[in-house]
Amino acid sequence: MKKNKLLFSAILLSMMVLVLAACGGSGNSDGGSEGESSEGDSEAPQFLSMLTGGTSGTYYPLGGEMAQIITEATGIQTDAISSNASADNVAELQEGQAELAFVQTDVMANAVEGINSFEGNPVDNVQALGSLYPETIQIVTSKDSGISSVEDLEGKSVSVGAPGSGTYVNAEQILEVHGLTMDDINAQNLSFDESTSGIQDGNIDAAFITAGTPTGAVEGLGATVDVAIVPIEQDKIDELIEEYPYYAEDTIEAGTYGLEEDVTTVAVLAMLAVTEDVPEETVYEITKSIYENAGEMAHAKAEFITLDTALDGIGIEVHPGAQKYYDEQGVTAE
C-alpha cells in the first residue's frame, strides 16, 4: 500500500514537471518568435536590385561600378540591371520589382506629382537617396545634315526616346519653347543605340539623347560620322528654365565627340531613388558607401558625385537613412 502511494506521488510529480516545462517552453517559444519577427523587420536584405538604363548610356556602366562598391561596403549583394531608364525605373520601383534605381530628377518629380507619364497614378512609395551628376540634353546629328538649330528639326525624322521617358519629355519641352510640337517633326521612338545607328545609316536626321557626357552611343557614332550637337540659344535656355526650374544651363566642351567648339545646351540631374521599405540602416550604409567611395569609380561622371551636390535638384522626400547620413555630414539642401 505504501509502495502504491509512493508510486502515485512520483507519477503525479512527474506530470506536474512536464506541465510546467510545457508552459515554460511555450512562453519562451512565443517570446522567441516575437523577437525573431522584430529583428526580421529591421534586418538588412541579402540582395538588392539597382535599375540603370541601356547598355550604351551612362547609367549602366556607372551603376555597375556603384553596385560593386555597395556590395563590398555593405555585404549586401547588389546587382546593376539594364533597363529602359527613368520612367520605367520609377514604375518598377512602384511595383516592388527593385529597390534602387537611376532616375532623372524631373521624371521623379513628375512621378510624385502624378503628371506627364504618371498622370493619375502618383508614386508614393519611392524616396530620394541623392543626386549624382548633370544629365545633358544632347541633340545629336551629323555635320552634313544641314541642321544647325532646333528650328531646323521641323519636318525632319528625329528620335525622341520612348513615350513618357525622360528623354521624350525633355524633347517635348525643348520643342515647345521653340514653337514646335511633336507633330512638327517625324518623331521616332528609338533607344540611344538605335538612334545613333539611324543617324549613321541615314534613316533619321537627329536624335535627342539625355545622358551624361561623353555618352557611349554618341562616341561610337563619332568613330564613323562627323558628329554635330545642335546648340540651344541663351534666350531659349532662359525661357526653358523659367518654365521648368529643374533645368540648368550646361556646356558640351570642345573636344567631346571631336567637336571643334563648345556647345551650349541644358541639363537635368541624375539621382538615385530607393523604395521606402528598405531599412533605414541599410540606406544609411548605401549612401555612405557611394559618397565616400566615388573617387574609386573609373567612370568620368563619378567626379560629380559629391556631398556638396547630393541634395541638388531633389524635389521629393529623402529616405530617412540617407537623411541621417547627410545630417551627420552637415549636408543641407540649397
GROMACS .gro file of C-alpha atoms in nm:
model
  334
    1MET     CA    1   0.000   0.000   0.000
    2LYS     CA    2   0.282   0.232   0.094
    3LYS     CA    3   0.461   0.145  -0.230
    4ASN     CA    4   0.148   0.228  -0.428
    5LYS     CA    5   0.122   0.568  -0.258
    6LEU     CA    6   0.489   0.642  -0.334
    7LEU     CA    7   0.441   0.535  -0.695
    8PHE     CA    8   0.132   0.754  -0.732
    9SER     CA    9   0.318   1.052  -0.581
   10ALA     CA   10   0.610   1.002  -0.819
   11ILE     CA   11   0.377   0.986  -1.121
   12LEU     CA   12   0.192   1.298  -1.004
   13LEU     CA   13   0.520   1.486  -0.953
   14SER     CA   14   0.642   1.386  -1.298
   15MET     CA   15   0.321   1.506  -1.458
   16MET     CA   16   0.349   1.842  -1.279
   17VAL     CA   17   0.708   1.884  -1.401
   18LEU     CA   18   0.604   1.807  -1.759
   19VAL     CA   19   0.315   2.056  -1.741
   20LEU     CA   20   0.540   2.329  -1.600
   21ALA     CA   21   0.805   2.257  -1.861
   22ALA     CA   22   0.548   2.274  -2.139
   23CYS     CA   23   0.417   2.606  -2.012
   24GLY     CA   24   0.766   2.747  -1.981
   25GLY     CA   25   0.859   2.618  -2.325
   26SER     CA   26   0.550   2.770  -2.477
   27GLY     CA   27   0.629   3.105  -2.320
   28ASN     CA   28   0.987   3.100  -2.447
   29SER     CA   29   0.873   2.996  -2.791
   30ASP     CA   30   0.633   3.287  -2.816
   31GLY     CA   31   0.896   3.528  -2.693
   32GLY     CA   32   1.147   3.386  -2.940
   33SER     CA   33   0.906   3.420  -3.230
   34GLU     CA   34   0.831   3.781  -3.144
   35GLY     CA   35   1.200   3.858  -3.111
   36GLU     CA   36   1.282   3.698  -3.445
   37SER     CA   37   0.995   3.880  -3.613
   38SER     CA   38   1.105   4.209  -3.465
   39GLU     CA   39   1.463   4.156  -3.579
   40GLY     CA   40   1.346   4.042  -3.922
   41ASP     CA   41   1.158   4.367  -3.974
   42SER     CA   42   1.481   4.566  -3.948
   43GLU     CA   43   1.727   4.314  -4.088
   44ALA     CA   44   1.930   4.418  -4.389
   45PRO     CA   45   1.821   4.246  -4.711
   46GLN     CA   46   2.054   3.986  -4.860
   47PHE     CA   47   2.010   4.111  -5.216
   48LEU     CA   48   1.938   4.445  -5.382
   49SER     CA   49   1.846   4.520  -5.743
   50MET     CA   50   1.959   4.850  -5.896
   51LEU     CA   51   1.783   4.951  -6.219
   52THR     CA   52   2.006   5.154  -6.452
   53GLY     CA   53   1.948   5.218  -6.824
   54GLY     CA   54   2.051   5.097  -7.166
   55THR     CA   55   2.396   4.942  -7.203
   56SER     CA   56   2.515   5.225  -7.428
   57GLY     CA   57   2.418   5.507  -7.192
   58THR     CA   58   2.577   5.635  -6.870
   59TYR     CA   59   2.351   5.472  -6.610
   60TYR     CA   60   2.452   5.114  -6.685
   61PRO     CA   61   2.834   5.131  -6.662
   62LEU     CA   62   2.827   5.375  -6.371
   63GLY     CA   63   2.562   5.164  -6.198
   64GLY     CA   64   2.780   4.857  -6.235
   65GLU     CA   65   3.066   5.026  -6.051
   66MET     CA   66   2.831   5.162  -5.787
   67ALA     CA   67   2.670   4.822  -5.728
   68GLN     CA   68   3.013   4.668  -5.674
   69ILE     CA   69   3.104   4.934  -5.418
   70ILE     CA   70   2.774   4.884  -5.232
   71THR     CA   71   2.827   4.506  -5.230
   72GLU     CA   72   3.181   4.538  -5.092
   73ALA     CA   73   3.096   4.806  -4.836
   74THR     CA   74   2.771   4.659  -4.701
   75GLY     CA   75   2.800   4.287  -4.768
   76ILE     CA   76   2.464   4.301  -4.949
   77GLN     CA   77   2.481   4.153  -5.299
   78THR     CA   78   2.376   4.440  -5.525
   79ASP     CA   79   2.316   4.383  -5.896
   80ALA     CA   80   2.303   4.655  -6.164
   81ILE     CA   81   2.031   4.571  -6.415
   82SER     CA   82   1.992   4.715  -6.765
   83SER     CA   83   1.654   4.881  -6.818
   84ASN     CA   84   1.460   5.140  -7.018
   85ALA     CA   85   1.574   5.409  -6.772
   86SER     CA   86   1.391   5.680  -6.579
   87ALA     CA   87   1.015   5.644  -6.630
   88ASP     CA   88   1.018   5.265  -6.645
   89ASN     CA   89   1.256   5.252  -6.348
   90VAL     CA   90   1.015   5.451  -6.130
   91ALA     CA   91   0.726   5.228  -6.237
   92GLU     CA   92   0.930   4.918  -6.144
   93LEU     CA   93   1.012   5.065  -5.802
   94GLN     CA   94   0.645   5.150  -5.751
   95GLU     CA   95   0.553   4.787  -5.820
   96GLY     CA   96   0.822   4.648  -5.589
   97GLN     CA   97   1.028   4.492  -5.868
   98ALA     CA   98   1.353   4.655  -5.747
   99GLU     CA   99   1.487   4.854  -5.454
  100LEU     CA  100   1.717   5.112  -5.616
  101ALA     CA  101   1.713   5.295  -5.949
  102PHE     CA  102   1.876   5.569  -6.151
  103VAL     CA  103   1.620   5.837  -6.236
  104GLN     CA  104   1.617   6.188  -6.377
  105THR     CA  105   1.516   6.442  -6.111
  106ASP     CA  106   1.247   6.587  -6.338
  107VAL     CA  107   1.093   6.245  -6.404
  108MET     CA  108   1.093   6.165  -6.031
  109ALA     CA  109   0.920   6.495  -5.955
  110ASN     CA  110   0.659   6.419  -6.223
  111ALA     CA  111   0.602   6.073  -6.074
  112VAL     CA  112   0.537   6.207  -5.724
  113GLU     CA  113   0.307   6.477  -5.862
  114GLY     CA  114   0.126   6.227  -6.086
  115ILE     CA  115   0.176   6.423  -6.409
  116ASN     CA  116   0.305   6.354  -6.764
  117SER     CA  117   0.360   5.977  -6.798
  118PHE     CA  118   0.233   5.930  -6.440
  119GLU     CA  119  -0.094   6.115  -6.498
  120GLY     CA  120  -0.350   5.984  -6.250
  121ASN     CA  121  -0.100   5.741  -6.098
  122PRO     CA  122   0.115   5.932  -5.849
  123VAL     CA  123   0.402   5.738  -5.690
  124ASP     CA  124   0.402   5.745  -5.308
  125ASN     CA  125   0.641   5.465  -5.208
  126VAL     CA  126   0.966   5.595  -5.358
  127GLN     CA  127   1.207   5.837  -5.193
  128ALA     CA  128   1.535   6.006  -5.281
  129LEU     CA  129   1.877   5.871  -5.190
  130GLY     CA  130   2.077   6.152  -5.353
  131SER     CA  131   2.174   6.346  -5.666
  132LEU     CA  132   2.463   6.221  -5.876
  133TYR     CA  133   2.562   6.429  -6.181
  134PRO     CA  134   2.422   6.653  -6.458
  135GLU     CA  135   2.245   6.475  -6.745
  136THR     CA  136   2.299   6.676  -7.059
  137ILE     CA  137   2.030   6.708  -7.324
  138GLN     CA  138   2.222   6.639  -7.645
  139ILE     CA  139   2.056   6.698  -7.979
  140VAL     CA  140   2.281   6.479  -8.191
  141THR     CA  141   2.314   6.493  -8.568
  142SER     CA  142   2.586   6.476  -8.833
  143LYS     CA  143   2.785   6.768  -8.967
  144ASP     CA  144   2.646   6.722  -9.316
  145SER     CA  145   2.280   6.706  -9.206
  146GLY     CA  146   2.223   7.078  -9.255
  147ILE     CA  147   2.071   7.101  -8.906
  148SER     CA  148   2.224   7.385  -8.704
  149SER     CA  149   1.934   7.496  -8.481
  150VAL     CA  150   1.636   7.344  -8.302
  151GLU     CA  151   1.406   7.515  -8.553
  152ASP     CA  152   1.582   7.319  -8.830
  153LEU     CA  153   1.435   6.998  -8.686
  154GLU     CA  154   1.093   7.087  -8.830
  155GLY     CA  155   0.993   6.829  -9.088
  156LYS     CA  156   1.291   6.607  -9.006
  157SER     CA  157   1.300   6.249  -8.878
  158VAL     CA  158   1.406   6.280  -8.515
  159SER     CA  159   1.448   6.020  -8.239
  160VAL     CA  160   1.286   6.140  -7.916
  161GLY     CA  161   1.307   5.829  -7.698
  162ALA     CA  162   1.022   5.614  -7.571
  163PRO     CA  163   0.690   5.791  -7.499
  164GLY     CA  164   0.685   5.903  -7.136
  165SER     CA  165   1.060   5.858  -7.093
  166GLY     CA  166   1.275   6.137  -6.952
  167THR     CA  167   1.426   6.198  -7.295
  168TYR     CA  168   1.082   6.222  -7.455
  169VAL     CA  169   0.962   6.481  -7.202
  170ASN     CA  170   1.286   6.680  -7.245
  171ALA     CA  171   1.240   6.678  -7.624
  172GLU     CA  172   0.877   6.783  -7.592
  173GLN     CA  173   0.963   7.076  -7.363
  174ILE     CA  174   1.257   7.196  -7.573
  175LEU     CA  175   1.048   7.184  -7.889
  176GLU     CA  176   0.776   7.375  -7.705
  177VAL     CA  177   0.996   7.677  -7.622
  178HIS     CA  178   1.097   7.688  -7.988
  179GLY     CA  179   0.735   7.699  -8.104
  180LEU     CA  180   0.729   7.337  -8.219
  181THR     CA  181   0.546   7.020  -8.117
  182MET     CA  182   0.593   6.650  -8.183
  183ASP     CA  183   0.355   6.693  -8.477
  184ASP     CA  184   0.607   6.924  -8.644
  185ILE     CA  185   0.870   6.651  -8.669
  186ASN     CA  186   0.868   6.288  -8.778
  187ALA     CA  187   0.915   6.155  -8.423
  188GLN     CA  188   1.085   5.818  -8.383
  189ASN     CA  189   1.082   5.628  -8.054
  190LEU     CA  190   1.431   5.478  -8.053
  191SER     CA  191   1.689   5.377  -7.793
  192PHE     CA  192   2.026   5.554  -7.783
  193ASP     CA  193   2.192   5.274  -7.982
  194GLU     CA  194   1.913   5.270  -8.238
  195SER     CA  195   1.929   5.649  -8.264
  196THR     CA  196   2.299   5.667  -8.340
  197SER     CA  197   2.275   5.371  -8.579
  198GLY     CA  198   1.989   5.551  -8.754
  199ILE     CA  199   2.196   5.867  -8.795
  200GLN     CA  200   2.490   5.663  -8.925
  201ASP     CA  201   2.271   5.478  -9.177
  202GLY     CA  202   2.085   5.793  -9.284
  203ASN     CA  203   1.748   5.661  -9.163
  204ILE     CA  204   1.697   5.953  -8.923
  205ASP     CA  205   1.831   6.307  -8.920
  206ALA     CA  206   1.884   6.374  -8.549
  207ALA     CA  207   1.824   6.238  -8.201
  208PHE     CA  208   1.755   6.374  -7.854
  209ILE     CA  209   1.981   6.194  -7.606
  210THR     CA  210   1.964   6.279  -7.236
  211ALA     CA  211   2.269   6.132  -7.065
  212GLY     CA  212   2.596   6.221  -6.902
  213THR     CA  213   2.864   6.321  -7.147
  214PRO     CA  214   3.051   6.163  -7.306
  215THR     CA  215   2.777   5.911  -7.392
  216GLY     CA  216   2.896   5.574  -7.525
  217ALA     CA  217   2.648   5.558  -7.810
  218VAL     CA  218   2.749   5.904  -7.937
  219GLU     CA  219   3.118   5.822  -7.904
  220GLY     CA  220   3.053   5.514  -8.115
  221LEU     CA  221   2.881   5.728  -8.378
  222GLY     CA  222   3.181   5.961  -8.381
  223ALA     CA  223   3.403   5.675  -8.496
  224THR     CA  224   3.225   5.666  -8.833
  225VAL     CA  225   3.047   6.003  -8.871
  226ASP     CA  226   3.145   6.364  -8.802
  227VAL     CA  227   2.918   6.439  -8.508
  228ALA     CA  228   2.743   6.773  -8.456
  229ILE     CA  229   2.545   6.878  -8.149
  230VAL     CA  230   2.264   7.128  -8.206
  231PRO     CA  231   2.301   7.426  -7.968
  232ILE     CA  232   2.020   7.584  -7.767
  233GLU     CA  233   2.038   7.963  -7.774
  234GLN     CA  234   2.063   8.159  -7.448
  235ASP     CA  235   1.718   8.321  -7.468
  236LYS     CA  236   1.558   7.979  -7.513
  237ILE     CA  237   1.762   7.837  -7.226
  238ASP     CA  238   1.636   8.119  -7.002
  239GLU     CA  239   1.277   8.061  -7.115
  240LEU     CA  240   1.303   7.688  -7.053
  241ILE     CA  241   1.448   7.731  -6.702
  242GLU     CA  242   1.181   7.986  -6.612
  243GLU     CA  243   0.907   7.745  -6.719
  244TYR     CA  244   1.072   7.429  -6.582
  245PRO     CA  245   1.308   7.514  -6.291
  246TYR     CA  246   1.468   7.168  -6.276
  247TYR     CA  247   1.670   7.251  -6.590
  248ALA     CA  248   2.014   7.409  -6.569
  249GLU     CA  249   2.238   7.564  -6.834
  250ASP     CA  250   2.512   7.327  -6.947
  251THR     CA  251   2.801   7.316  -7.193
  252ILE     CA  252   2.938   7.030  -7.400
  253GLU     CA  253   3.305   7.113  -7.422
  254ALA     CA  254   3.508   7.128  -7.740
  255GLY     CA  255   3.691   6.801  -7.799
  256THR     CA  256   3.396   6.589  -7.684
  257TYR     CA  257   3.296   6.369  -7.980
  258GLY     CA  258   3.553   6.565  -8.183
  259LEU     CA  259   3.359   6.892  -8.152
  260GLU     CA  260   3.559   7.197  -8.259
  261GLU     CA  261   3.373   7.442  -8.031
  262ASP     CA  262   3.181   7.442  -7.702
  263VAL     CA  263   2.807   7.383  -7.746
  264THR     CA  264   2.551   7.545  -7.514
  265THR     CA  265   2.258   7.333  -7.404
  266VAL     CA  266   2.070   7.238  -7.086
  267ALA     CA  267   2.079   6.954  -6.836
  268VAL     CA  268   1.872   6.788  -6.568
  269LEU     CA  269   2.022   6.585  -6.283
  270ALA     CA  270   2.061   6.212  -6.243
  271MET     CA  271   1.965   6.082  -5.900
  272LEU     CA  272   1.931   5.756  -5.712
  273ALA     CA  273   1.583   5.666  -5.590
  274VAL     CA  274   1.501   5.400  -5.330
  275THR     CA  275   1.182   5.233  -5.213
  276GLU     CA  276   1.065   5.346  -4.872
  277ASP     CA  277   1.058   4.991  -4.729
  278VAL     CA  278   1.436   4.942  -4.749
  279PRO     CA  279   1.551   4.959  -4.382
  280GLU     CA  280   1.688   5.291  -4.259
  281GLU     CA  281   2.025   5.150  -4.156
  282THR     CA  282   2.067   4.979  -4.494
  283VAL     CA  283   2.003   5.303  -4.684
  284TYR     CA  284   2.240   5.485  -4.446
  285GLU     CA  285   2.518   5.239  -4.530
  286ILE     CA  286   2.442   5.254  -4.905
  287THR     CA  287   2.451   5.634  -4.903
  288LYS     CA  288   2.775   5.639  -4.706
  289SER     CA  289   2.940   5.384  -4.936
  290ILE     CA  290   2.852   5.581  -5.252
  291TYR     CA  291   2.959   5.927  -5.143
  292GLU     CA  292   3.270   5.815  -4.957
  293ASN     CA  293   3.395   5.588  -5.238
  294ALA     CA  294   3.302   5.784  -5.551
  295GLY     CA  295   3.669   5.856  -5.606
  296GLU     CA  296   3.729   5.486  -5.668
  297MET     CA  297   3.492   5.479  -5.965
  298ALA     CA  298   3.657   5.495  -6.307
  299HIS     CA  299   3.361   5.646  -6.494
  300ALA     CA  300   3.408   6.013  -6.591
  301LYS     CA  301   3.081   6.113  -6.424
  302ALA     CA  302   3.197   5.988  -6.084
  303GLU     CA  303   3.383   6.315  -6.027
  304PHE     CA  304   3.047   6.491  -5.997
  305ILE     CA  305   2.921   6.259  -5.720
  306THR     CA  306   2.995   6.469  -5.414
  307LEU     CA  307   2.828   6.557  -5.087
  308ASP     CA  308   2.826   6.922  -5.192
  309THR     CA  309   2.565   6.845  -5.459
  310ALA     CA  310   2.398   6.538  -5.304
  311LEU     CA  311   2.070   6.720  -5.242
  312ASP     CA  312   2.069   6.943  -5.552
  313GLY     CA  313   1.751   6.921  -5.758
  314ILE     CA  314   1.581   6.686  -5.510
  315GLY     CA  315   1.215   6.778  -5.511
  316ILE     CA  316   1.084   6.475  -5.322
  317GLU     CA  317   1.118   6.331  -4.973
  318VAL     CA  318   1.462   6.199  -4.881
  319HIS     CA  319   1.475   5.848  -4.731
  320PRO     CA  320   1.539   5.867  -4.352
  321GLY     CA  321   1.852   5.652  -4.386
  322ALA     CA  322   2.006   5.888  -4.640
  323GLN     CA  323   1.892   6.191  -4.440
  324LYS     CA  324   2.061   6.052  -4.130
  325TYR     CA  325   2.393   6.037  -4.317
  326TYR     CA  326   2.352   6.387  -4.461
  327ASP     CA  327   2.268   6.525  -4.116
  328GLU     CA  328   2.586   6.370  -3.974
  329GLN     CA  329   2.788   6.528  -4.255
  330GLY     CA  330   2.618   6.868  -4.223
  331VAL     CA  331   2.473   6.849  -4.575
  332THR     CA  332   2.165   7.063  -4.640
  333ALA     CA  333   1.962   7.141  -4.950
  334GLU     CA  334   2.041   7.469  -5.122
   0.00000   0.00000   0.00000
